[in-house]
Amino acid sequence: RLNDCIYDIRQDMKSLRHTTELKRMREQSLRQKRSMEKYIDQLLLRFSRLIAIRVDFGYREDAEASYELISEHREKLLRYLRERHCGDAFAGFIWKLEYGLRKSYHLHTMIFLDGSKVQESISHGKLIGQYWIDEITEGEGVSYNCNAHMDKYQHCGLGRVDYHDQRKIENLKQACEYLTKYDESLELLHYGYQAGYDQDRPFEQDDPLIQPIHSELGRVFGTARLPKPRVQLGRPRRK
């Protein structure tokens, strides 16, 4: 029976349906990577120096998390960054939604602040993470400030990024590349486990992971709007 199961899996992986789905996943990741790289390039046209802050946001294991809730909290976080955190220092924001069996719904983000108004990153990552925990999730959330551990990265793209520092820019884009990868767990949660669910026979389902669909899956990756272009006055840029 096990050999038959393995054979069936291998045959399914060779099917047109499966190869088409793999192609869709690769194309989606590639589109998101190109979008991320273009977004960073456009930010560096508007700001000669960025402060890049990587913070991950999620919920405690005993918290009641949902797609609707984290989508609402993401918008509150973005509004806080735009309107309240450190005056008008906010420059940009890249986010990716993921799902894990232990972590449930969680966000990976790269936050950009104007380097002419902000000098360092660690304390800002801590403040933003604490706001998520205390104010947005009312104690139900958790956060991880990657900038507090920048010494662990061999090619660090976090912290200060100058428009003329090509190596740092490439490191930054490489650090953001994880945010563009396809997350099959998220789609499986919304469109996989529930595919065989029958609301008329809820107690006859033999898979404990099967759940009814409560919502359609919306965006799982995005960026903040680009700031308006600045009026170029004075001398051209120099290193």
XYZ file of C-alpha atoms in Angstrom:
239
model
C 0.000 0.000 0.000
C 2.871 2.347 0.794
C 4.569 1.628 -2.550
C 1.276 2.227 -4.335
C 0.889 5.531 -2.527
C 4.422 6.630 -3.478
C 3.764 5.629 -7.091
C 0.532 7.652 -7.171
C 2.330 10.711 -5.745
C 5.091 10.450 -8.355
C 2.580 10.110 -11.161
C 0.647 13.116 -9.901
C 3.856 15.177 -9.763
C 4.410 14.418 -13.454
C 0.893 15.434 -14.420
C 0.098 18.531 -16.462
C -1.967 19.926 -13.573
C 0.983 19.710 -11.201
C 3.596 21.136 -13.610
C 1.223 23.982 -14.486
C 0.807 24.796 -10.805
C 4.575 24.766 -10.238
C 5.007 27.139 -13.177
C 2.372 29.474 -11.696
C 4.188 29.475 -8.341
C 7.558 30.257 -9.933
C 6.074 33.051 -12.049
C 4.343 34.555 -9.021
C 7.593 34.590 -7.028
C 9.453 36.110 -9.979
C 6.856 38.877 -10.379
C 7.067 39.685 -6.690
C 10.883 39.730 -6.786
C 10.868 42.159 -9.715
C 8.290 44.323 -7.950
C 10.425 44.392 -4.782
C 13.621 45.323 -6.647
C 11.864 48.076 -8.608
C 10.320 49.428 -5.393
C 13.724 49.657 -3.664
C 15.265 51.362 -6.710
C 12.451 53.908 -6.743
C 12.855 54.576 -3.030
C 16.559 55.270 -3.549
C 15.677 57.788 -6.252
C 13.675 59.714 -3.647
C 15.910 59.191 -0.606
C 19.681 59.376 -0.755
C 19.909 57.260 2.397
C 17.527 54.664 3.803
C 17.401 52.933 7.156
C 16.211 49.358 6.511
C 14.523 47.588 9.433
C 13.411 43.948 9.259
C 10.712 43.073 11.806
C 8.520 39.961 11.920
C 5.060 40.183 13.486
C 2.828 37.405 14.740
C 0.681 36.167 17.611
C 1.134 34.115 20.742
C 0.429 30.398 20.282
C -2.696 30.647 22.446
C -4.061 33.688 20.587
C -7.065 33.543 18.259
C -5.570 34.607 14.916
C -7.321 34.754 11.554
C -6.715 36.052 8.051
C -9.188 38.888 8.599
C -7.556 39.867 11.894
C -3.969 40.006 10.651
C -5.101 41.917 7.541
C -6.740 44.501 9.806
C -3.675 44.657 12.057
C -1.362 45.052 9.061
C -3.303 48.135 7.969
C -3.136 49.569 11.497
C 0.625 48.979 11.546
C 1.085 50.744 8.218
C -1.066 53.663 9.386
C 1.041 53.960 12.539
C 4.261 54.002 10.513
C 2.925 56.624 8.117
C 1.326 58.946 10.637
C 2.791 58.477 14.084
C 6.195 56.780 14.227
C 9.052 59.273 14.321
C 7.233 62.149 12.645
C 7.548 62.085 8.866
C 10.546 59.729 8.729
C 8.573 56.858 7.159
C 9.804 56.073 3.633
C 8.501 52.637 2.624
C 7.254 49.202 3.576
C 7.398 45.686 2.058
C 5.322 42.902 3.603
C 4.606 39.217 3.145
C 1.935 37.113 4.832
C 2.691 33.513 5.831
C 1.036 30.709 7.757
C 2.619 28.058 9.981
C 1.111 25.264 12.064
C 2.774 26.672 15.201
C 3.030 30.354 14.313
C -0.380 30.598 12.622
C -0.677 33.805 10.548
C 2.393 36.046 10.691
C 3.984 38.913 8.765
C 7.525 39.345 7.504
C 8.259 43.008 6.827
C 11.009 45.348 5.702
C 10.432 48.894 6.924
C 12.281 51.856 5.424
C 12.892 55.146 7.210
C 14.399 58.332 5.791
C 18.122 58.205 6.591
C 18.370 61.998 6.683
C 16.011 62.025 9.690
C 16.886 58.747 11.435
C 20.417 57.623 12.259
C 20.104 54.054 13.562
C 17.742 51.106 13.293
C 17.766 48.851 16.362
C 15.776 51.106 18.688
C 13.201 51.814 15.951
C 12.704 48.104 15.347
C 12.156 47.636 19.068
C 9.653 50.509 19.294
C 7.683 49.313 16.275
C 7.592 45.751 17.575
C 6.420 46.912 20.990
C 3.658 48.996 19.427
C 2.449 45.887 17.611
C 2.339 43.948 20.886
C 0.888 46.609 23.195
C -1.367 48.720 20.992
C -2.315 46.839 17.833
C -2.782 43.316 19.221
C -3.452 44.377 22.845
C -0.950 41.919 24.274
C -1.812 39.022 21.950
C 1.091 39.624 19.562
C 4.793 38.843 19.333
C 7.560 40.437 17.271
C 11.166 39.776 16.305
C 13.587 42.615 15.577
C 16.169 41.277 13.103
C 18.213 44.475 13.309
C 19.117 43.639 16.896
C 21.066 40.673 15.485
C 22.736 42.206 12.423
C 26.127 40.779 13.436
C 24.828 37.280 12.604
C 24.386 38.085 8.882
C 27.369 37.412 6.606
C 26.083 39.836 3.964
C 23.934 42.250 5.920
C 21.490 44.435 4.011
C 19.898 45.961 7.109
C 20.533 49.332 8.724
C 21.988 52.218 6.737
C 21.769 51.960 2.937
C 23.220 54.786 0.823
C 22.095 55.317 -2.767
C 25.675 54.953 -4.088
C 26.568 51.805 -2.104
C 25.812 49.116 -4.689
C 27.043 46.244 -2.531
C 24.758 47.230 0.345
C 21.838 47.689 -2.049
C 22.369 44.185 -3.447
C 22.554 42.821 0.106
C 19.302 44.611 0.900
C 17.567 43.134 -2.141
C 18.878 39.701 -1.214
C 17.524 40.143 2.319
C 14.122 41.116 0.848
C 14.079 38.184 -1.564
C 12.667 35.909 1.136
C 9.589 38.149 1.234
C 8.868 37.330 -2.411
C 8.911 33.524 -2.158
C 5.725 31.550 -2.613
C 4.149 30.140 0.571
C 2.250 26.960 -0.256
C 1.041 26.533 3.344
C -1.107 29.646 3.092
C -2.917 28.566 -0.073
C -3.196 25.002 1.223
C -4.925 26.335 4.327
C -7.485 28.264 2.281
C -7.914 26.099 -0.819
C -6.390 22.707 -0.034
C -7.605 21.264 3.252
C -11.089 22.618 2.760
C -11.537 21.294 -0.773
C -13.299 18.135 0.411
C -15.239 19.702 3.251
C -18.977 18.977 3.281
C -20.974 21.245 5.578
C -23.852 18.728 5.603
C -21.563 16.019 7.047
C -19.139 17.939 9.336
C -18.595 15.026 11.718
C -17.853 12.448 9.021
C -14.650 14.115 7.865
C -11.676 11.841 8.594
C -9.021 14.565 8.262
C -8.639 16.668 11.437
C -7.077 19.466 9.361
C -10.155 19.929 7.182
C -11.927 23.167 8.029
C -14.665 25.199 6.344
C -13.568 28.190 4.273
C -14.284 31.394 6.169
C -12.819 33.841 3.657
C -11.218 34.109 0.259
C -7.467 34.569 0.304
C -6.542 38.094 -0.783
C -3.129 39.676 -1.194
C -0.200 37.922 0.494
C 2.557 40.332 -0.633
C 2.671 44.071 -1.091
C 4.405 47.399 -0.661
C 3.401 50.779 0.658
C 2.682 53.561 -1.798
C 5.731 55.411 -3.000
C 6.135 58.918 -1.591
C 5.650 61.824 -3.943
C 8.779 62.795 -5.889
C 10.798 65.563 -4.309
C 11.551 68.800 -6.100
C 15.235 68.611 -6.954
C 16.976 71.737 -5.701
C 20.653 72.556 -5.272
C 23.635 70.511 -6.376
C 23.385 67.035 -7.940
C 23.963 64.006 -5.716
C 27.501 63.174 -4.729
C 28.959 60.399 -2.621
